[in-house]
mmCIF file of C-alpha atoms in Angstrom:
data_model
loop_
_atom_site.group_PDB
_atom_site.id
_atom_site.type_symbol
_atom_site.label_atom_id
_atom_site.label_comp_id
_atom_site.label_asym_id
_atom_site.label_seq_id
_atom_site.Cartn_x
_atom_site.Cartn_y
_atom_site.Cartn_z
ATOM 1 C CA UNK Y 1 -14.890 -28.223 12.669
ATOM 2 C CA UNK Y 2 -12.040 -25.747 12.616
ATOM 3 C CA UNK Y 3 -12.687 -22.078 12.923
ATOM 4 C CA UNK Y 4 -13.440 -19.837 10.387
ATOM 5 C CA UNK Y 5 -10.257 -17.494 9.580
ATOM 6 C CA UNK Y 6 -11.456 -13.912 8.702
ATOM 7 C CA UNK Y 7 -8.830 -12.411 6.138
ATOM 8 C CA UNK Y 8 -9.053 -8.546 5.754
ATOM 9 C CA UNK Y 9 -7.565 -7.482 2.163
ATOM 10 C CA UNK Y 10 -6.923 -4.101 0.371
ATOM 11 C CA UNK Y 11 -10.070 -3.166 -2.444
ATOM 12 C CA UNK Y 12 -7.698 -1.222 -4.295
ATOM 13 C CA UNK Y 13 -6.142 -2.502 -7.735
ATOM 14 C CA UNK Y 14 -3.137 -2.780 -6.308
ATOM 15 C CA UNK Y 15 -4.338 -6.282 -4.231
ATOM 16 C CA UNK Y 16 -6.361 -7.259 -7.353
ATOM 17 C CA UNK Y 17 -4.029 -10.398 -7.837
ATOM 18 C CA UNK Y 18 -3.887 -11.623 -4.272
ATOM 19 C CA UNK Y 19 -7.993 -11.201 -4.114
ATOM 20 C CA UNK Y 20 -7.785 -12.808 -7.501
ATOM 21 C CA UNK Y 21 -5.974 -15.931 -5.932
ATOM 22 C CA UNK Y 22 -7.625 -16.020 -3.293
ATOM 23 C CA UNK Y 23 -11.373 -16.357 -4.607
ATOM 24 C CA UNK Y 24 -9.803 -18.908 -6.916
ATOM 25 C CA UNK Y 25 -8.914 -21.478 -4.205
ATOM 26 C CA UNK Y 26 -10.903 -24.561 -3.448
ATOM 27 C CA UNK Y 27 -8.813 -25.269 -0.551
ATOM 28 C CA UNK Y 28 -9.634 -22.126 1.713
ATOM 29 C CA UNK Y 29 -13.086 -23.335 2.906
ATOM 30 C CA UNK Y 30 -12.132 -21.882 6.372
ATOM 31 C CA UNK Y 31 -11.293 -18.402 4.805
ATOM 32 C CA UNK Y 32 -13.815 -15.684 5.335
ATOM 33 C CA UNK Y 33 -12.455 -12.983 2.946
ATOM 34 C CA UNK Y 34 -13.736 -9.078 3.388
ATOM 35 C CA UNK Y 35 -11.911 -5.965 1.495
ATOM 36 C CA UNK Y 36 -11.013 -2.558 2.979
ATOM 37 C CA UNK Y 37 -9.411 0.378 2.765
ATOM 38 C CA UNK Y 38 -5.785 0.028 4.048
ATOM 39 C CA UNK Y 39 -6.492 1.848 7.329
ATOM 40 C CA UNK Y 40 -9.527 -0.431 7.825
ATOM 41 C CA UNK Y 41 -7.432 -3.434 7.215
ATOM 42 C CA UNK Y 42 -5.087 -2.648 10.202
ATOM 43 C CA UNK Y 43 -8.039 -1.232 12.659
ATOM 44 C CA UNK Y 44 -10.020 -4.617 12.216
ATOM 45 C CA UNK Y 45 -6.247 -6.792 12.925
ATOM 46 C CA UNK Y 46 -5.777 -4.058 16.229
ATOM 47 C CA UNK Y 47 -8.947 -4.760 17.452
ATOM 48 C CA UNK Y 48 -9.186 -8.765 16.734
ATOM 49 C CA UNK Y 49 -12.237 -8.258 14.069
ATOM 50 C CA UNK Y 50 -9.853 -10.067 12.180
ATOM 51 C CA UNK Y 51 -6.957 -12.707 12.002
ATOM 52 C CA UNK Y 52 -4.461 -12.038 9.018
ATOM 53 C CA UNK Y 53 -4.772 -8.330 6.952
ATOM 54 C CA UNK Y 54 -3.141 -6.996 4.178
ATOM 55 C CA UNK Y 55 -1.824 -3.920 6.584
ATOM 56 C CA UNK Y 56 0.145 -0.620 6.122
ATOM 57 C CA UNK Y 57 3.262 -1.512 7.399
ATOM 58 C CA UNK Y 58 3.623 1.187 9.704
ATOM 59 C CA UNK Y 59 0.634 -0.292 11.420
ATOM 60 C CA UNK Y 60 2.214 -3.314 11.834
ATOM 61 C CA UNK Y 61 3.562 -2.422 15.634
ATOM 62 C CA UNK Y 62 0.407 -1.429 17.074
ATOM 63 C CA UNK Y 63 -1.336 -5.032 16.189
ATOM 64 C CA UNK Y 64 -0.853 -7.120 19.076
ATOM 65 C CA UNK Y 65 1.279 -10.139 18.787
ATOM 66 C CA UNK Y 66 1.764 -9.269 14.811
ATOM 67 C CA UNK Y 67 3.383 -11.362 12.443
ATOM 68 C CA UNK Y 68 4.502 -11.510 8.903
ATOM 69 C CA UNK Y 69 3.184 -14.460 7.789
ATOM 70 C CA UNK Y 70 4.356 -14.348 3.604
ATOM 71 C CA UNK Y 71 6.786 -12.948 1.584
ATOM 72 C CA UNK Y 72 4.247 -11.597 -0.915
ATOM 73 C CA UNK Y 73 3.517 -7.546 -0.401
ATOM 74 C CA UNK Y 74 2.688 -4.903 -1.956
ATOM 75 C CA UNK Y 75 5.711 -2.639 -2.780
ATOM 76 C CA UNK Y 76 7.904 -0.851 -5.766
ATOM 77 C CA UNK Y 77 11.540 -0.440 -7.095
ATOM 78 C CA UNK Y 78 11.333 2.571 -8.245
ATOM 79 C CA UNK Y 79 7.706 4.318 -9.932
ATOM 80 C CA UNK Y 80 4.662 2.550 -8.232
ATOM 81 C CA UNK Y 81 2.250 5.064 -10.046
ATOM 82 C CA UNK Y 82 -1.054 5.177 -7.349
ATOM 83 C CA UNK Y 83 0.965 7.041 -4.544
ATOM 84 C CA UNK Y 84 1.152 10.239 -5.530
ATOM 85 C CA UNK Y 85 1.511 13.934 -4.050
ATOM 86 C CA UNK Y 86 0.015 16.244 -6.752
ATOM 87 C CA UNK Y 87 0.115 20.179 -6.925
ATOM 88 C CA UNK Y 88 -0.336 22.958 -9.408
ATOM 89 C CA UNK Y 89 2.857 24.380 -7.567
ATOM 90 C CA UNK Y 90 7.108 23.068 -7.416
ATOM 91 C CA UNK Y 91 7.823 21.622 -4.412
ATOM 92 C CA UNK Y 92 10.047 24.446 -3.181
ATOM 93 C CA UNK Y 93 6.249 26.674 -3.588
ATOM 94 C CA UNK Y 94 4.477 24.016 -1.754
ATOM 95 C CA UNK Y 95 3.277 25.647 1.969
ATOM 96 C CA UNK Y 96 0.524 23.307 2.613
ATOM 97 C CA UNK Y 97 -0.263 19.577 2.119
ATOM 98 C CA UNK Y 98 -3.777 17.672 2.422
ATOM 99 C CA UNK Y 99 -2.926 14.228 3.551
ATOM 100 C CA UNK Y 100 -5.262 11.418 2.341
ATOM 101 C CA UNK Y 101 -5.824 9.163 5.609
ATOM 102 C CA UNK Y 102 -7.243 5.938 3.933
ATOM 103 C CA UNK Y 103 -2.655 4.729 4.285
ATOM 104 C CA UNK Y 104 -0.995 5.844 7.144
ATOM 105 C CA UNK Y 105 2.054 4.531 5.524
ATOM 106 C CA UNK Y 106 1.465 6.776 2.474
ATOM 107 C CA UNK Y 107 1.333 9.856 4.591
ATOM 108 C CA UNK Y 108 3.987 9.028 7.211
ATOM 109 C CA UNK Y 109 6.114 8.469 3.752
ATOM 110 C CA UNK Y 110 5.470 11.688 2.306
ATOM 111 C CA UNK Y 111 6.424 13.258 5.859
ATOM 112 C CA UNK Y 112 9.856 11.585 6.050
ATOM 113 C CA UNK Y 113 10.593 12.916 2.483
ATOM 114 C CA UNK Y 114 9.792 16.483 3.361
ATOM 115 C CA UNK Y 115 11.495 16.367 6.525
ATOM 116 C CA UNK Y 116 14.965 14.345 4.991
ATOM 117 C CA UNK Y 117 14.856 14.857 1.329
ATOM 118 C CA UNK Y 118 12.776 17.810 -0.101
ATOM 119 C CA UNK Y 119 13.887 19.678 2.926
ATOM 120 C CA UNK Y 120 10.443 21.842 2.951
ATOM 121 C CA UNK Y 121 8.374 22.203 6.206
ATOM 122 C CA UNK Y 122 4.512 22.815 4.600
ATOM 123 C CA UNK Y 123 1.868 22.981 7.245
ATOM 124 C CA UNK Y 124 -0.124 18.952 6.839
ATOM 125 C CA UNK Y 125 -3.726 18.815 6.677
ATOM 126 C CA UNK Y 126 -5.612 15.442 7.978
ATOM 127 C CA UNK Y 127 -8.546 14.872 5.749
ATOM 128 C CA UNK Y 128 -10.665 12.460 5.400
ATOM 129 C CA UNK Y 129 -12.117 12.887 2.315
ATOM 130 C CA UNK Y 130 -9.649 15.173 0.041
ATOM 131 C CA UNK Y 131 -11.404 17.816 -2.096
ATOM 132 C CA UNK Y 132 -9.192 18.283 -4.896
ATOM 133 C CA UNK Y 133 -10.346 22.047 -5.573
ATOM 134 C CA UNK Y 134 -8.441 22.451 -2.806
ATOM 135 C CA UNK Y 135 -5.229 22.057 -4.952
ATOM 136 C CA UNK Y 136 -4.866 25.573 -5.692
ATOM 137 C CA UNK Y 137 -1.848 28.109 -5.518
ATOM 138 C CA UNK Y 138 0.469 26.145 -3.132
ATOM 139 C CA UNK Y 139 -1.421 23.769 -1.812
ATOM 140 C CA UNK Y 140 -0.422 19.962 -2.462
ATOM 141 C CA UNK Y 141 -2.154 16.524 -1.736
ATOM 142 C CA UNK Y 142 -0.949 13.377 -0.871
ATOM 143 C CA UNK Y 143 -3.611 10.954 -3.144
ATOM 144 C CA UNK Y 144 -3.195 7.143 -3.103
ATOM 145 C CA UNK Y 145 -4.909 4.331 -4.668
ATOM 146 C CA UNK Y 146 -7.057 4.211 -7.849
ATOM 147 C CA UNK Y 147 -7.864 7.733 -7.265
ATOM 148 C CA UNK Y 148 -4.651 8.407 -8.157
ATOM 149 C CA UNK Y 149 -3.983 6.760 -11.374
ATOM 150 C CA UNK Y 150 -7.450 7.953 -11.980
ATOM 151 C CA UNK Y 151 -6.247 11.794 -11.710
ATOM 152 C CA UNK Y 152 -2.852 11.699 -12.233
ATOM 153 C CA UNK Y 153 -2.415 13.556 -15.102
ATOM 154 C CA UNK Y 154 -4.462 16.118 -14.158
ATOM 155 C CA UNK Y 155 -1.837 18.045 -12.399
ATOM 156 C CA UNK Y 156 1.169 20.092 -13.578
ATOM 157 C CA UNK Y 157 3.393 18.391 -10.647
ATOM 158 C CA UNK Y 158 3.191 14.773 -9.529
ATOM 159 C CA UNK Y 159 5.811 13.579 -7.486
ATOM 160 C CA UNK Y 160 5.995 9.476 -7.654
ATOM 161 C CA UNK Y 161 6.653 8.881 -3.364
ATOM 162 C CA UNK Y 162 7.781 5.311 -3.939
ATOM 163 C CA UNK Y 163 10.338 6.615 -6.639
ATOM 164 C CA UNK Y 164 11.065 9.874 -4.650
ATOM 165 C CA UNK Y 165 12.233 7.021 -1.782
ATOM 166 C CA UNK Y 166 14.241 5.040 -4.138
ATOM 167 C CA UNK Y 167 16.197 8.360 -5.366
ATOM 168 C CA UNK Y 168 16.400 9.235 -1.361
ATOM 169 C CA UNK Y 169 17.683 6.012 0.118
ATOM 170 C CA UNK Y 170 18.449 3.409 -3.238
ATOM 171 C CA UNK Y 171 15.937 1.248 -1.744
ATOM 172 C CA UNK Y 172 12.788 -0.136 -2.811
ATOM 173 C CA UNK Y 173 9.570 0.327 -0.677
ATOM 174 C CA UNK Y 174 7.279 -1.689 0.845
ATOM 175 C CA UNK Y 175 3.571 -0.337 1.877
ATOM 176 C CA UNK Y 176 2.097 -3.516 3.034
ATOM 177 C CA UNK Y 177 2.626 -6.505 4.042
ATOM 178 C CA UNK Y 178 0.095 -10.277 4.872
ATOM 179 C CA UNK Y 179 0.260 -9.717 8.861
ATOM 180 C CA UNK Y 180 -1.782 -11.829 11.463
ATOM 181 C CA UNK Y 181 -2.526 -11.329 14.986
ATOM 182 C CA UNK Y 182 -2.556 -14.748 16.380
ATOM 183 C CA UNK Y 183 -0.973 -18.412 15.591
ATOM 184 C CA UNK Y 184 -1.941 -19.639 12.423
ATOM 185 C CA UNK Y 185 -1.967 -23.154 11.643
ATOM 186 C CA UNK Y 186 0.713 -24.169 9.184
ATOM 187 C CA UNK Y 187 -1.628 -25.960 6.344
ATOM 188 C CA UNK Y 188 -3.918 -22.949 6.589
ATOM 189 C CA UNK Y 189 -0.577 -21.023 5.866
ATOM 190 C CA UNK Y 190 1.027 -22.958 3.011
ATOM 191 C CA UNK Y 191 -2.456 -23.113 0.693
ATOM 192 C CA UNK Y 192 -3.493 -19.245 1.345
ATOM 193 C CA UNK Y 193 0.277 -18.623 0.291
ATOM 194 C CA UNK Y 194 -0.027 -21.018 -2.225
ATOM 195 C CA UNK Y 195 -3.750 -19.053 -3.330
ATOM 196 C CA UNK Y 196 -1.814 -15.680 -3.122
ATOM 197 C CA UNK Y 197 1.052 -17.007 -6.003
ATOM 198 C CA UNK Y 198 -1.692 -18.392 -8.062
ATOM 199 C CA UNK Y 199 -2.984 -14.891 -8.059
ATOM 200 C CA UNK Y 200 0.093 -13.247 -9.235
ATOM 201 C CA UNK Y 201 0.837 -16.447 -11.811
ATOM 202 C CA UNK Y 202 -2.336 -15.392 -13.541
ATOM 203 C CA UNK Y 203 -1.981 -11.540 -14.025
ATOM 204 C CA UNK Y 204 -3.129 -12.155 -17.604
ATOM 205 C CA UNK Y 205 -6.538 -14.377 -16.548
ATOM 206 C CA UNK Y 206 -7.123 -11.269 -14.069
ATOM 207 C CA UNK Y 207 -6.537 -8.244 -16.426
ATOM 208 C CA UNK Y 208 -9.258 -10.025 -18.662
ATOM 209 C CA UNK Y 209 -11.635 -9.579 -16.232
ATOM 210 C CA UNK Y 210 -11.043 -6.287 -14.766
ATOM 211 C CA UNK Y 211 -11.975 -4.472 -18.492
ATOM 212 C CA UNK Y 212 -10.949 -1.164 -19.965
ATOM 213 C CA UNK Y 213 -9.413 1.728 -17.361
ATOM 214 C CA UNK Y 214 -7.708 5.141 -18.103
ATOM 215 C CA UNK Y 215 -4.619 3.888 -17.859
ATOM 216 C CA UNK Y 216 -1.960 1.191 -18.369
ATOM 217 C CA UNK Y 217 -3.000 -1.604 -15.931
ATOM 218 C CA UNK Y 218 -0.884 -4.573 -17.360
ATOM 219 C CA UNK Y 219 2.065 -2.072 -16.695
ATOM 220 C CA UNK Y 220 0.915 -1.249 -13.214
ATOM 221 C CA UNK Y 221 0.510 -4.528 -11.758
ATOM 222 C CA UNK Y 222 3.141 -6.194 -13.276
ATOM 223 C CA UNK Y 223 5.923 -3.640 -13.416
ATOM 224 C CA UNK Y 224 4.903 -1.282 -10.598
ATOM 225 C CA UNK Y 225 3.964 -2.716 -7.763
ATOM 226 C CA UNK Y 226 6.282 -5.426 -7.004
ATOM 227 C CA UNK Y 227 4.907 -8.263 -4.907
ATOM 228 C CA UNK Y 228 7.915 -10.465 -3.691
ATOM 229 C CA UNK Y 229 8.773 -9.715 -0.084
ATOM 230 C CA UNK Y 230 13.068 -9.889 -0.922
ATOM 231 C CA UNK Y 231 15.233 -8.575 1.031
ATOM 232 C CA UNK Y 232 15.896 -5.524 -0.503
ATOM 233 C CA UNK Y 233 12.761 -4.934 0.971
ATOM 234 C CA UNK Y 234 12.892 -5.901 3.589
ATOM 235 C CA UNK Y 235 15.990 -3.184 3.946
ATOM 236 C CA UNK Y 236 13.828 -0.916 2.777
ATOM 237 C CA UNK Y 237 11.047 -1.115 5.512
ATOM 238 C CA UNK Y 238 13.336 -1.625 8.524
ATOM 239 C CA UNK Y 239 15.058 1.842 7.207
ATOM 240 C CA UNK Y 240 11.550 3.382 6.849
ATOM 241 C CA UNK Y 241 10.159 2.269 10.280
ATOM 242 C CA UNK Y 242 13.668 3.088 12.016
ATOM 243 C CA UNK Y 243 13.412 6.787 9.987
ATOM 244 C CA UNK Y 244 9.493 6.941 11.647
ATOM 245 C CA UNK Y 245 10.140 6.588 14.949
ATOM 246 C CA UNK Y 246 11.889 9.426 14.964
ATOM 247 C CA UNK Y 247 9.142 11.712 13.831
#
C-alpha cells in the first residue's frame, strides 16, 4: 500500500474552498488532511511533519527541497478584506505597530510598505496573541484572518495591505501558495489539484454550509481573494520576496 500523504491546510475562511474540495474527493484515500494556522502550516513542511502545506510564501525558502506544486493560491488584485492594519490614529501618527505572528507573510508585508511606501519608521511589536485595547493613541496592529473581517469596522483607520501593495507596485499579491517538501507522485498530484478546482467550482454548495457571518462572505471568497496562481502573480511574489531579502 502506498503511503499516507499528510496535507497541512489554512483553518481560516480564506482556504474554505480548497478544504471544501478536498473533503469532497473520493479519490484522495491516501490524503491525511489537518488545518493550521498559516505559521503552523510552514513549521510542520520545515520540519517534515508534513508533505504538501498551504504555506506563507515567504516561508517557502526555508522548507527544504520546496516546491510549488499548483497554480491555485490564495492571493488578491486589489482589496482582499482579512489583512488588515487597524488604528484609531493616520498613518503619518502611527509610532508603534503590534504585529500578529499567526502570517509571517502578513507582517513582513506590512514592513515593506512602511519602509517603501508609507515612508514611516514605527517601533514593531511581536505578539502572539494581539490585545486590541492596545490600539490606543498611536498605536496600530497588523490583524489577519477572520479576526479581521470580524473587527474591521471597528476602527476609524483600516488600511487594506493587499490593496496598499497593488497601489505601491500595480501588482496583485500572493500570501500562499500549495508547497511540498518532497517528490510527489504525479496521479496523487493531478486528483488533489483536480479536488482543489472542485472546491472553488462549488463556492455556492460551500457558502450554504458555512451559515450567517458579519459580513459579506460570497463577496470575500469570490471577489477578494483570488485563487488562480497567473502570472501576474507570480510577478507579484518574485517582486515581494526580491523586496524581503533586503530587509
Amino acid at each position: 500500500m502506498k503511503n499516507k500523504i499528510r496535507v497541512s491546510a489554512v483553518s481560516y475562511l480564506n482556504a474554505q474552498p480548497f478544504v471544501h474540495g478536498l473533503k469532497q474527493s473520493k479519490e484522495l484515500g491516501r490524503m491525511i488532511l489537518e488545518l493550521d494556522q498559516p505559521a503552523e502550516c510552514a513549521r510542520k513542511l520545515i520540519n517534515k511533519e508534513a508533505d504538501i502545506g498551504l504555506v506563507p510564501v515567504v516561508m517557502i525558502e526555508q522548507i527544504p527541497e520546496a516546491q510549488i506544486i499548483s497554480d491555485y493560491c490564495i492571493g488578491a488584485d486589489g482589496e482582499v478584506a482579512s489583512v488588515l492594519l487597524l488604528s484609531n490614529s493616520p498613518m503619518n501618527e502611527i509610532h508603534t505597530i503590534v504585529m500578529d505572528n499567526e502570517s509571517r507573510t502578513s507582517v513582513k508585508l506590512a514592513k515593506l510598505l512602511a519602509r517603501h511606501y508609507w515612508k514611516i519608521e514605527p517601533n514593531w511589536i511581536d505578539e502572539k496573541e494581539i490585545d486590541l485595547a492596545m490600539l490606543n493613541g498611536n498605536t496600530a496592529a497588523v490583524v489577519i484572518g477572520d479576526r479581521a473581517l470580524s473587527i474591521r469596522d471597528s476602527y476609524r483607520y483600516k488600511y487594506d495591505l493587499a490593496l496598499e501593495w497593488k497601489k505601491f507596485t500595480g501588482l496583485p499579491f500572493v500570501f500562499a501558495c500549495w508547497v511540498s517538501n518532497t517528490a510527489i507522485d504525479y496521479d496523487f498530484l493531478a486528483t488533489f489539484n483536480r479536488a482543489l478546482k472542485y472546491g472553488l467550482d462549488n463556492r455556492d454548495e460551500l457558502l450554504g454550509l458555512l451559515g450567517d457571518v458579519n459580513f459579506d462572505l460570497r463577496k470575500y471568497l469570490t471577489q477578494n481573494i483570488q485563487y488562480n496562481l497567473d502570472d501576474e502573480k507570480r510577478k507579484g511574489m518574485k517582486n515581494f520576496l526580491s523586496l524581503s531579502k533586503q530587509m
